[in-house]
Short mmCIF file of C-alpha atoms and ligand atoms in Angstrom, two decimals:
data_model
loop_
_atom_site.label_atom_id
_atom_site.label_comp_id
_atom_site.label_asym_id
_atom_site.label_seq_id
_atom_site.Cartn_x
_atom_site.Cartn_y
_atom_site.Cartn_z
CA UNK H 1 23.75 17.73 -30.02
CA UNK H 2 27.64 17.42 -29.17
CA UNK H 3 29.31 14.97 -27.68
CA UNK H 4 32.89 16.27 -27.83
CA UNK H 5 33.57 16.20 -23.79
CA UNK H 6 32.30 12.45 -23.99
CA UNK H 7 34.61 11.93 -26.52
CA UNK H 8 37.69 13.51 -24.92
CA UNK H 9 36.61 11.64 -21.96
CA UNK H 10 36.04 8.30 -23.68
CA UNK H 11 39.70 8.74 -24.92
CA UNK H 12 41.41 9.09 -21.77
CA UNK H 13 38.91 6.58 -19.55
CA UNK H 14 40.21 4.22 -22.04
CA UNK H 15 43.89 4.88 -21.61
CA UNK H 16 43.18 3.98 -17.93
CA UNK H 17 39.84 1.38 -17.14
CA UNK H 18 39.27 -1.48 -20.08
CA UNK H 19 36.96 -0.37 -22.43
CA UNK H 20 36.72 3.07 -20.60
CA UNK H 21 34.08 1.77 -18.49
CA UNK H 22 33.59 -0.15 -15.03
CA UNK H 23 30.71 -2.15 -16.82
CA UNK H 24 30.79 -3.71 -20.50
CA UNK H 25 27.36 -2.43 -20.97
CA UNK H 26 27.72 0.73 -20.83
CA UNK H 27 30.24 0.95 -23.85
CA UNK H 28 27.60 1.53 -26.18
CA UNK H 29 29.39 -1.61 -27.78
CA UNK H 30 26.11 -3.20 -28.91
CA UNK H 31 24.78 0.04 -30.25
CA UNK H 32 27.88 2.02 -31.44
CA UNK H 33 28.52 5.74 -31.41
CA UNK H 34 30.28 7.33 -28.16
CA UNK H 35 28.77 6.25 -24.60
CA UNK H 36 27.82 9.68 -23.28
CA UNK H 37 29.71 10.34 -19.74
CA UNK H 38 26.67 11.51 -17.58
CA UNK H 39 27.16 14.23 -15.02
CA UNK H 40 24.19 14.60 -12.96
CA UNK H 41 20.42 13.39 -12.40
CA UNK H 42 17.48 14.79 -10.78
CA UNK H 43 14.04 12.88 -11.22
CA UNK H 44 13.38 11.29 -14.61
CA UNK H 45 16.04 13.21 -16.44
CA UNK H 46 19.96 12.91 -16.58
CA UNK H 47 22.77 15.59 -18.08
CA UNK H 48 25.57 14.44 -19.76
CA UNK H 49 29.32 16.25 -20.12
CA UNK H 50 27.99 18.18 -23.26
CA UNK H 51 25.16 19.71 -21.13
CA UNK H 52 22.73 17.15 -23.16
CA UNK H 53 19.12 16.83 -21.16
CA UNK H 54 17.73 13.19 -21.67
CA UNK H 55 14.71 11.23 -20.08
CA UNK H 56 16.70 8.64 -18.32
CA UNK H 57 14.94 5.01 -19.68
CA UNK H 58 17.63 3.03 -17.85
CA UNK H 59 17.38 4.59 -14.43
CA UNK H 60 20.78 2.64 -13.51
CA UNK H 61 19.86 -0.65 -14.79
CA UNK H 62 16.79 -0.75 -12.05
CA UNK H 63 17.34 0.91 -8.90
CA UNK H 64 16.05 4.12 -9.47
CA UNK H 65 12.64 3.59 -9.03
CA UNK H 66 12.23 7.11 -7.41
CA UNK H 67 13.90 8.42 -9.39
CA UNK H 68 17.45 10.64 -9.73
CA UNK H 69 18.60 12.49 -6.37
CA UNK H 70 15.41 12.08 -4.50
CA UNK H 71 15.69 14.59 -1.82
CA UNK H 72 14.68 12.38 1.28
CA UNK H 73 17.45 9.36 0.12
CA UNK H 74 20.19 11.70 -0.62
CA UNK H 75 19.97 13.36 2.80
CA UNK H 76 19.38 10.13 4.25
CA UNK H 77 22.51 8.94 2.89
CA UNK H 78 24.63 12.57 4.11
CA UNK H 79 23.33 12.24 7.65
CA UNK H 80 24.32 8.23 7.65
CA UNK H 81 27.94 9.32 6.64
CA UNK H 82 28.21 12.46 8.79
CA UNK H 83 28.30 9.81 11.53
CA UNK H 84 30.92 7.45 10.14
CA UNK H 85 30.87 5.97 6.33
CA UNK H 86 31.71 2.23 7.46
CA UNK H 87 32.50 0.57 10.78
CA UNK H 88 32.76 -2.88 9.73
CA UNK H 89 30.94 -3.91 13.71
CA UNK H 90 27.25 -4.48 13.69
CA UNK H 91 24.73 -1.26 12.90
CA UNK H 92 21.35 -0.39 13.93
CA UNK H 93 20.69 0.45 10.58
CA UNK H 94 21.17 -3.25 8.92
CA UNK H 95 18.80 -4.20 11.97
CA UNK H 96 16.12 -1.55 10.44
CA UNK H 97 16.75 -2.59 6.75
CA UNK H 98 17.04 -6.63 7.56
CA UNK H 99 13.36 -5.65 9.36
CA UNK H 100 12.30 -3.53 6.30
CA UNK H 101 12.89 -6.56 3.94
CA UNK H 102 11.70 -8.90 6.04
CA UNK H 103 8.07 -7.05 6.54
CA UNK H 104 7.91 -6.83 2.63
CA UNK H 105 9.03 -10.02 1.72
CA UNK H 106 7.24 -12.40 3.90
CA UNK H 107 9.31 -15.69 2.84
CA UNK H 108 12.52 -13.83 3.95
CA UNK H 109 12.58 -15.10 7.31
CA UNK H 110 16.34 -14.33 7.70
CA UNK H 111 18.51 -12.32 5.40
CA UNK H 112 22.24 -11.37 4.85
CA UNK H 113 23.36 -8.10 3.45
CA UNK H 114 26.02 -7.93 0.30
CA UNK H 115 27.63 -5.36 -1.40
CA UNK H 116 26.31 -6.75 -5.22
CA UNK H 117 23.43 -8.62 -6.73
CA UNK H 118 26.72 -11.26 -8.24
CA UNK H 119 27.91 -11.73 -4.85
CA UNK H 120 24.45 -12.40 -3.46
CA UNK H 121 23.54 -15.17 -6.48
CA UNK H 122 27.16 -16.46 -5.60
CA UNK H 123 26.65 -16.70 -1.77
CA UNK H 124 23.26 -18.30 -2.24
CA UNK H 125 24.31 -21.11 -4.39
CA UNK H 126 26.68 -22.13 -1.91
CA UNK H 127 24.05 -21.78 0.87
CA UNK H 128 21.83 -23.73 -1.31
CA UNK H 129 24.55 -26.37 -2.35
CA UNK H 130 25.66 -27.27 1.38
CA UNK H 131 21.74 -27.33 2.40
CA UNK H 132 21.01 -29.86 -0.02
CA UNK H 133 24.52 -31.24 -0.10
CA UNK H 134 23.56 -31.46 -3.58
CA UNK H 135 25.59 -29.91 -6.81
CA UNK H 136 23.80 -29.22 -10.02
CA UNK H 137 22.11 -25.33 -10.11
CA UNK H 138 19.72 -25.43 -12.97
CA UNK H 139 19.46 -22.05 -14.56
CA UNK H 140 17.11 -20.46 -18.01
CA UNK H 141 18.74 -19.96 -21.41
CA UNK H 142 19.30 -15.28 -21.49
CA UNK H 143 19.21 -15.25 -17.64
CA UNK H 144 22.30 -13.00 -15.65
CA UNK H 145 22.50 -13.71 -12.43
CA UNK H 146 25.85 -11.46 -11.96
CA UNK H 147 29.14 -12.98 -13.34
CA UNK H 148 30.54 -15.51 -10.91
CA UNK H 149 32.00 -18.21 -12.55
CA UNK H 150 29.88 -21.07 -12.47
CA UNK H 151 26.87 -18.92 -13.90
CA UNK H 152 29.01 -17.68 -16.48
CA UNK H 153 27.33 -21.23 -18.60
CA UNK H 154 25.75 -21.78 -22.01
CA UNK H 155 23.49 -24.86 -22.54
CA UNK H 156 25.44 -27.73 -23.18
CA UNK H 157 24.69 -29.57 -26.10
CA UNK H 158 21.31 -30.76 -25.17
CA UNK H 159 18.83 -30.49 -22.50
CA UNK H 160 20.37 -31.65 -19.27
CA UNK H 161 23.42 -31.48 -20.37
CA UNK H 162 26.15 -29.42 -18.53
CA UNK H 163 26.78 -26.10 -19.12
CA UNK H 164 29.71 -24.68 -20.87
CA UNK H 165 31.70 -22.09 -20.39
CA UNK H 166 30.70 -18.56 -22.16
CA UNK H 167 34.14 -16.27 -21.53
CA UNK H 168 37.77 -17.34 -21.23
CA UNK H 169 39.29 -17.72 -18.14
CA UNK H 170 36.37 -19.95 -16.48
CA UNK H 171 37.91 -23.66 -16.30
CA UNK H 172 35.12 -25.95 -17.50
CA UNK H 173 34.61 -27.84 -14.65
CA UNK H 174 33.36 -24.45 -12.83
CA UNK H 175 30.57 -24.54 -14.97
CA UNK H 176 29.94 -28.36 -15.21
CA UNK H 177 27.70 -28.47 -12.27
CA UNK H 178 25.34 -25.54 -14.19
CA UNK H 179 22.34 -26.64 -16.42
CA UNK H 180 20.80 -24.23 -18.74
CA UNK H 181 17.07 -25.00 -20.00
CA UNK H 182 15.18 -22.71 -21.90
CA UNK H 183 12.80 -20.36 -20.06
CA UNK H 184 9.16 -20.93 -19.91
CA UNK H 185 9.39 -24.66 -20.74
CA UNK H 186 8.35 -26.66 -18.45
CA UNK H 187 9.01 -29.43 -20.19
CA UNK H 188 12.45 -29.02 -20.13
CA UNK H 189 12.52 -28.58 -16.65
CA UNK H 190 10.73 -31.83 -15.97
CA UNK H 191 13.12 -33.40 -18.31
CA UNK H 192 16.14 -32.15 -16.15
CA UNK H 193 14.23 -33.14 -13.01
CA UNK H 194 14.00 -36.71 -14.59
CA UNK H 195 17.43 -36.89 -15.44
CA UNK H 196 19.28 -34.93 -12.84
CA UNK H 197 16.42 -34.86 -10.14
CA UNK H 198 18.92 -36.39 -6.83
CA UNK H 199 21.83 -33.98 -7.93
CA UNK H 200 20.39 -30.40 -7.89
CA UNK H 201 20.90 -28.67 -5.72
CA UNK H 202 18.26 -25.11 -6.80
CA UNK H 203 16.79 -23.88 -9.78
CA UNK H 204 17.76 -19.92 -9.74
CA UNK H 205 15.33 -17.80 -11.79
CA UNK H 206 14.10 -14.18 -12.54
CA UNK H 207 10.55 -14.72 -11.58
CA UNK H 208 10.65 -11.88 -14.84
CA UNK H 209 13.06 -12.16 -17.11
CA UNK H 210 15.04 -8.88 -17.54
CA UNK H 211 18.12 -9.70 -18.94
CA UNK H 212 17.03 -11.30 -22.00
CA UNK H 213 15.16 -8.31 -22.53
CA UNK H 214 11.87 -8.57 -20.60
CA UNK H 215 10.12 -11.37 -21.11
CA UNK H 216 6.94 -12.67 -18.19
CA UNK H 217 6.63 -15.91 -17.43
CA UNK H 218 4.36 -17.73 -18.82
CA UNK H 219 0.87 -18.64 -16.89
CA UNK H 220 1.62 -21.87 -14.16
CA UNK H 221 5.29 -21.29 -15.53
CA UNK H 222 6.88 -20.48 -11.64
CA UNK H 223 4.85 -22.73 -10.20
CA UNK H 224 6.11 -25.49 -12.06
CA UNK H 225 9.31 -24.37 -11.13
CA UNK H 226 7.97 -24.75 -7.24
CA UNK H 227 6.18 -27.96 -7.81
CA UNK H 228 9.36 -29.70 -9.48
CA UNK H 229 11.62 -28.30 -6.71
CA UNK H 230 9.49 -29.42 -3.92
CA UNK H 231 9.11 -32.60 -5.61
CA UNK H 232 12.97 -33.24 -6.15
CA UNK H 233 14.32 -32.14 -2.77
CA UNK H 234 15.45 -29.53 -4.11
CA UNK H 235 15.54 -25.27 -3.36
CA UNK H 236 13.41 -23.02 -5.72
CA UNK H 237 15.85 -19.22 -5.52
CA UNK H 238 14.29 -16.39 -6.91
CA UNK H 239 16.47 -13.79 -8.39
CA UNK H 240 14.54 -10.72 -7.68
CA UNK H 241 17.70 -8.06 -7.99
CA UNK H 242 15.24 -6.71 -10.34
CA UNK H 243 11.96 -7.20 -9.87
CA UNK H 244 12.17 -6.54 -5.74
CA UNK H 245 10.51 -3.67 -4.66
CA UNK H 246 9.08 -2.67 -8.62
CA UNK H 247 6.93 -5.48 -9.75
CA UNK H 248 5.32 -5.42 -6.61
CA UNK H 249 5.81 -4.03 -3.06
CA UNK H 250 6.30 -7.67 -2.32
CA UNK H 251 8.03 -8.43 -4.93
CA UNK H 252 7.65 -11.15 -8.07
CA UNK H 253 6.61 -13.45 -5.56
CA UNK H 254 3.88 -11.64 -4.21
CA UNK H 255 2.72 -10.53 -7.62
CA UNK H 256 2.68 -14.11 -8.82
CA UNK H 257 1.63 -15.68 -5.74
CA UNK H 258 5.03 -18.34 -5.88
CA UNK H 259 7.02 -18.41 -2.74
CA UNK H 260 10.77 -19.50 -3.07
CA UNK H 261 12.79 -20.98 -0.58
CA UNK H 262 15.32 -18.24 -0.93
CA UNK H 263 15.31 -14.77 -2.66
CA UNK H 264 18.09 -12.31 -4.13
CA UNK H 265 18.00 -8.46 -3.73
CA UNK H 266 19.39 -5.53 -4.93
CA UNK H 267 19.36 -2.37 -7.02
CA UNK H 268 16.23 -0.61 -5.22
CA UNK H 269 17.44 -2.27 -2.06
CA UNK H 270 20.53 0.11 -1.81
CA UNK H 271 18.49 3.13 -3.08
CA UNK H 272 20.96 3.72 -5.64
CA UNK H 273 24.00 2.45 -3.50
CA UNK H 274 26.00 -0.48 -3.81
CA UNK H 275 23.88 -3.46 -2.21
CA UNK H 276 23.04 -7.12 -2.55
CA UNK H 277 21.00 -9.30 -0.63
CA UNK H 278 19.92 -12.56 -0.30
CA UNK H 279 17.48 -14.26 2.40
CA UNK H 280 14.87 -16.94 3.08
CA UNK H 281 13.84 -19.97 5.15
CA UNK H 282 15.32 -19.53 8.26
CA UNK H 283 16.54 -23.57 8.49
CA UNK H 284 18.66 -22.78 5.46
CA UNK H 285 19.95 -18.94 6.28
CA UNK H 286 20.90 -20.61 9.57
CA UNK H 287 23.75 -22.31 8.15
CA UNK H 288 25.49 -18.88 7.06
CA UNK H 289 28.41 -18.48 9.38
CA UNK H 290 28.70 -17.66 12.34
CA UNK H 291 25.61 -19.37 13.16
CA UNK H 292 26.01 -22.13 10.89
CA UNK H 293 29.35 -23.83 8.46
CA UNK H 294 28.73 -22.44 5.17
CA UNK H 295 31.57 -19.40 4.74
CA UNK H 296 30.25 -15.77 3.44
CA UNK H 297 31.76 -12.22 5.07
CA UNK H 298 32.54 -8.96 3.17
CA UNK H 299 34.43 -5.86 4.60
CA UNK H 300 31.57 -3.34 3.79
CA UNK H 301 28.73 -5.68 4.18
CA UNK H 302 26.04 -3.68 5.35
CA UNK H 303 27.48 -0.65 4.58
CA UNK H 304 25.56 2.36 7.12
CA UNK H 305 25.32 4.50 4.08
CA UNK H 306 23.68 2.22 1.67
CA UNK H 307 21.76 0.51 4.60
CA UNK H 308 20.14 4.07 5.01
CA UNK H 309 19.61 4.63 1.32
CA UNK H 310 17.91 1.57 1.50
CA UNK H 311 15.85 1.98 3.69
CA UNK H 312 14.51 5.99 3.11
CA UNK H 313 13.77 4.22 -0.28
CA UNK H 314 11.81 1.32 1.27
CA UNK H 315 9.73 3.58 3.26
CA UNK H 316 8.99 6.15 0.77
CA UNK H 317 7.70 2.78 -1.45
CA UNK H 318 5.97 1.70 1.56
CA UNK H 319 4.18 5.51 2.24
CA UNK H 320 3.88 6.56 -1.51
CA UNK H 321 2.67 3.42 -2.94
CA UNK H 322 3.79 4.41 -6.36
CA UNK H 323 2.69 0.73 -7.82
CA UNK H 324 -0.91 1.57 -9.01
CA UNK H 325 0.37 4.87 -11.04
CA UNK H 326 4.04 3.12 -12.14
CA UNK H 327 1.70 0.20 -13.91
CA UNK H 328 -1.11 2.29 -15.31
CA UNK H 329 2.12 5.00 -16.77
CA UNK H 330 3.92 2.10 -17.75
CA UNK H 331 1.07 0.94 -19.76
CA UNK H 332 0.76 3.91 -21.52
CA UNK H 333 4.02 4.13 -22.65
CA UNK H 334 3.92 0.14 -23.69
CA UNK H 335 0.97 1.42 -25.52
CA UNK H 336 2.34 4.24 -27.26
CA UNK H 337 5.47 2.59 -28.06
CA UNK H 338 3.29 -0.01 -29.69
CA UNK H 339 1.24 2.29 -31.86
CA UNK H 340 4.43 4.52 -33.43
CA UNK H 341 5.56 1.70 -34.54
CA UNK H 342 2.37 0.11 -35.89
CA UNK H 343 2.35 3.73 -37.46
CA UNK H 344 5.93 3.68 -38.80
CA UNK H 345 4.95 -0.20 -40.22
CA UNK H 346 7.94 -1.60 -38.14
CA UNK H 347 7.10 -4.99 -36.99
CA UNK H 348 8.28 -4.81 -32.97
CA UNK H 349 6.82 -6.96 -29.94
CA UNK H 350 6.71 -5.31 -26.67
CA UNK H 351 6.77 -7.08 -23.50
CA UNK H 352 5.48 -5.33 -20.19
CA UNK H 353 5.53 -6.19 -16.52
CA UNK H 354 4.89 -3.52 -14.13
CA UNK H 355 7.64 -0.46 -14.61
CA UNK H 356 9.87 -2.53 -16.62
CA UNK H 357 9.63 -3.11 -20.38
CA UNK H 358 11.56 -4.16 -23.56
CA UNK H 359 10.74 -3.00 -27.56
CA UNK H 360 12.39 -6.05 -29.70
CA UNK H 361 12.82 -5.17 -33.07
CA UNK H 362 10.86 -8.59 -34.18
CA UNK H 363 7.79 -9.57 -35.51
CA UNK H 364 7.86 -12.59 -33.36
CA UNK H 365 5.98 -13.02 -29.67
CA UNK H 366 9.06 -13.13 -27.57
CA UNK H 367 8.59 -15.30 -24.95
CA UNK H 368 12.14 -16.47 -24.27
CA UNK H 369 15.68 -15.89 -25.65
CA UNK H 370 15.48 -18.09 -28.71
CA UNK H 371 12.81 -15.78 -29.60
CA UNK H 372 13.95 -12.38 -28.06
CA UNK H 373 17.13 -13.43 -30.00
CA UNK H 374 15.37 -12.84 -33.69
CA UNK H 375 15.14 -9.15 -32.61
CA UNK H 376 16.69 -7.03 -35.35
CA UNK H 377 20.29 -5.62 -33.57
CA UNK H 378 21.04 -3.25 -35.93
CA UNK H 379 17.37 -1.86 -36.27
CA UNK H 380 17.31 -1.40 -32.55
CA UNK H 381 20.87 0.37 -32.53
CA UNK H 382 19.48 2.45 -35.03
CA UNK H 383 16.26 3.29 -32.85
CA UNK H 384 18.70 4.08 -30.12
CA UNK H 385 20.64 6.42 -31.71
CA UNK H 386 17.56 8.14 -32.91
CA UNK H 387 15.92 8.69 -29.25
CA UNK H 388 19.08 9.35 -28.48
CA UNK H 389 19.86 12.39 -30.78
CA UNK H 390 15.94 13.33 -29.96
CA UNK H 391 16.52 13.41 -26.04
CA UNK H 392 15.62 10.15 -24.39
CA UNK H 393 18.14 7.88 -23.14
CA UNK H 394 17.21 4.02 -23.51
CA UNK H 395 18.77 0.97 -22.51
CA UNK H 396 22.08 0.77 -25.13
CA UNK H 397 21.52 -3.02 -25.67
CA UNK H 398 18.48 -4.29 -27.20
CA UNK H 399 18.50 -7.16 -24.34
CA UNK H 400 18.03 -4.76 -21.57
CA UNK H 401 14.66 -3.55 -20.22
CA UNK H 402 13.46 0.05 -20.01
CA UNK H 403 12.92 1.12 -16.13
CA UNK H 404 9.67 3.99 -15.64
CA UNK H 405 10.11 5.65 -12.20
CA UNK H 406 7.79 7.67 -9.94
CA UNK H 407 8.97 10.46 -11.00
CA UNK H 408 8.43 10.07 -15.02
CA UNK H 409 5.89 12.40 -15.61
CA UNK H 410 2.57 12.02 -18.13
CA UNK H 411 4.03 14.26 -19.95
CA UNK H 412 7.54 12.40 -20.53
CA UNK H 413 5.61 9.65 -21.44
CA UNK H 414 4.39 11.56 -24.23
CA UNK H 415 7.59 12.92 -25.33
CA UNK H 416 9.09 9.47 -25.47
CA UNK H 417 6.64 8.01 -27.70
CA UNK H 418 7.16 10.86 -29.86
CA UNK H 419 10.26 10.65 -30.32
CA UNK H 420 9.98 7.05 -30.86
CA UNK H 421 7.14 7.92 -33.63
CA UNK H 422 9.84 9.79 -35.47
CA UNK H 423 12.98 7.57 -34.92
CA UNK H 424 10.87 4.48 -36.19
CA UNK H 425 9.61 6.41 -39.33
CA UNK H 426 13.14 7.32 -39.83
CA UNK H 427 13.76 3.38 -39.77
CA UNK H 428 10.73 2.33 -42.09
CA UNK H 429 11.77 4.82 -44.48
CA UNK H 430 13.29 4.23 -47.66
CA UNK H 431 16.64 5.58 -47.13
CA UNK H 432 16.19 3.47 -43.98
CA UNK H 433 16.06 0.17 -44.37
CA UNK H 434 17.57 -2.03 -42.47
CA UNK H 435 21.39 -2.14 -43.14
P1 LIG Y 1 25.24 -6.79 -9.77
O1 LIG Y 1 26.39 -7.69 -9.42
O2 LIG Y 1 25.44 -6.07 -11.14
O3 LIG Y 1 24.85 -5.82 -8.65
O4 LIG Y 1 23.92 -7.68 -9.96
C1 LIG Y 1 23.98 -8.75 -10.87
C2 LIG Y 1 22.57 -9.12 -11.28
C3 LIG Y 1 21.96 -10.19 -10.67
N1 LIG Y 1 20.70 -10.57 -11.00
C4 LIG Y 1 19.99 -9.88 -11.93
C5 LIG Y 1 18.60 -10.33 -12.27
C6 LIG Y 1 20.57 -8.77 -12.58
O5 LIG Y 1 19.86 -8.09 -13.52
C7 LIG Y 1 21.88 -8.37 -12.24
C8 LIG Y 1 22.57 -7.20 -12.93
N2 LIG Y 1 21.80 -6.51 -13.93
C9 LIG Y 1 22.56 -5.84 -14.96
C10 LIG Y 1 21.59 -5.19 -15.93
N3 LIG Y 1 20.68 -6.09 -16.53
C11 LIG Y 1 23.53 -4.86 -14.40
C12 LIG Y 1 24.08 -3.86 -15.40
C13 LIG Y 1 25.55 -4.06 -15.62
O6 LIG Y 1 26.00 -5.23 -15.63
O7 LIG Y 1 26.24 -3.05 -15.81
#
């Protein structure tokens, strides 16, 4: 398997974009080796430069959940921009998808359309801030919510205690007002409620953790989250960039049976187009200029092509019903996964939830990021490489999850875990121990 054209291409993208890519992740810089330039999709496989056929395990970080190029979104999209690619005036297609969301995601009562999942989190927390007129966002410990600056926070030296900045260039103060608790304590939320209960403003949470890697919440876990926000005055937001649309038709909300006061979309939302969204209570999306103070606008807002996108995508989710099949494949490959490595005698923990999934490389239960952080790097860059060279594409960063789509097959389920089988005997073998 050559990657020589990924190469060449590697060496002039990074005489030209930082790192050679338009996203950090996809340097290959927690896994090493040459991040393979892709040229084209179609279902549950992707080409890259070299002419190299993979199963695609990353399904652009989530919102591929039918997969590459499906035929009814892609025309979709060409018909949308036959008649005009962006207007920047009102569309009856945002009416259609703003109904679409609405009918899926019953708590959305009113939402506004975005053009990223970061700009969404960012506009929400200011809805949510001038609702309350309150300041403090409490956030989990291995949560992304996109990289505006005031989520861009560590956890302070203690609980309740404000965050600090992770990455030059955001002043401290930005990220004063964040608090960072650990995920799926409870405890630690109730101990920032006591302390900080009059000043916040939201909690913001994955409803499933995906960016730590997945990790569920644990049982009564979001509805502590509810009961402490309704207590305190303050709004519960649901990031559900990633879960919307794939845990559940409905959504982590609907799966869990937790309603927030607001919710963030994207990824499936835009069928594979750039999108964001965020909606919820009507009282508080009211405030959203024009109808109401709080400042948010974007030139391509609502874009006609991704509105369409989204919304071929909705449909087909809404007519296929692919949620029954996606867990029940899903499983299998959890399973499998599970079994090649109890095979190979490499100690992993597997987290599942729905169509989403993460392998840690740790013989501890990960159930948040102190734990999912004990995860073996360099075993799991090794794995990569090894599915890699064997055909299957997976997530290159051990704290990402695995996406299955509708149109991974039975038998690609099979191929991954046999591939898997052989990259993690290749691991427990002598020669392979861990570096
Ligand atoms: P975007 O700004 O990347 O559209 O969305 C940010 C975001 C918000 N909320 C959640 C829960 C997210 O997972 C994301 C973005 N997800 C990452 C992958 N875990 C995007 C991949 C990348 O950064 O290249």
């Amino acid at each position: 398997m050559t990657d020589a054209q990924s190469r060449s291409l590697l060496a002039e993208a990074a005489r030209l974009i930082p790192g050679g890519v338009n996203s950090p992740v996809r340097a290959f810089g927690a896994v090493g080796g040459t991040p393979r330039f892709l040229a084209r999709g179609s279902g549950s496989r992707v080409w890259d430069v070299d002419g190299n056929e993979y199963v695609d395990c990353v399904g652009s970080w989530g919102p591929l959940i039918l997969g590459h190029a499906r035929p009814e979104v892609v025309e979709a999209a060409c018909e949308a921009a036959r008649l005009g690619t962006t207007f920047g005036a009102p569309t009856e297609g945002e009416v259609l998808l703003a109904r679409a969301i609405t009918k899926a995601i019953p708590s959305i009562e009113s939402v506004r359309l975005v053009n990223s999942g970061t700009e969404a989190v960012m506009s929400a927390i200011r809805l949510a801030r001038a609702y309350t007129e309150r300041t403090k966002v409490v956030k989990f410990e291995g949560a992304y919510h996109g990289h505006s600056d005031g989520l861009l926070a560590r956890a302070g030296s203690g609980l309740a205690t404000l965050g600090l900045p992770t990455c030059p260039g955001v002043p401290p103060p930005w990220t004063a007002e964040t608090v960072v608790v650990p995920y799926n304590d409870p405890d630690a939320v109730e101990t920032v409620f006591g302390s900080l209960g009059e000043e916040i403003a939201c909690v913001l949470a994955e409803p499933v953790a995906g960016n730590m890697g997945v990790v569920p919440p644990a049982e009564g876990f979001l509805d502590s989250l509810r009961t402490a926000s309704e207590k305190a005055g303050a709004l519960l937001v649901f990031d559900e960039v990633i879960t919307g649309f794939r845990v559940h038709a409905g959504g982590a909300q609907a799966a869990y049976g937790v309603t927030p006061d607001l919710t963030i979309l994207g990824k499936i939302l835009g069928g594979g187009f750039p999108i964001g969204a965020f909606g919820g209570r009507r009282d508080i999306m009211d405030m959203l200029a024009p109808s109401g103070p709080v400042y948010q606008a974007g030139t391509l807002s609502g874009n006609p092509v991704a509105c369409a996108a989204g919304l071929a995508t909705l449909r087909l989710l809404e007519s296929e019903t692919p949620h029954g099949m996606l867990e029940r494949r899903t499983g299998r490959l959890a399973d499998g996964l599970r079994k090649a490595a109890r095979d190979a005698g490499v100690s992993v923990w597997v987290n599942r939830v729905a169509s989403m999934l993460t392998l840690f490389f740790t013989d501890q239960i990960v159930s948040n990021y102190a734990t999912a952080a004990t995860s073996d790097l360099k075993r799991y860059a090794r794995f990569f490489h090894g599915m890699l060279a064997r055909g299957v594409y997976l997530p290159p960063s051990q704290f990402e999850a695995i996406f299955v789509s509708a149109t991974h097959s039975d038998e690609d389920v099979g191929f991954i875990c046999e591939a898997a089988q052989a990259a993690l005997g290749e691991i427990a073998s002598p020669q392979g121990q861990p570096c």
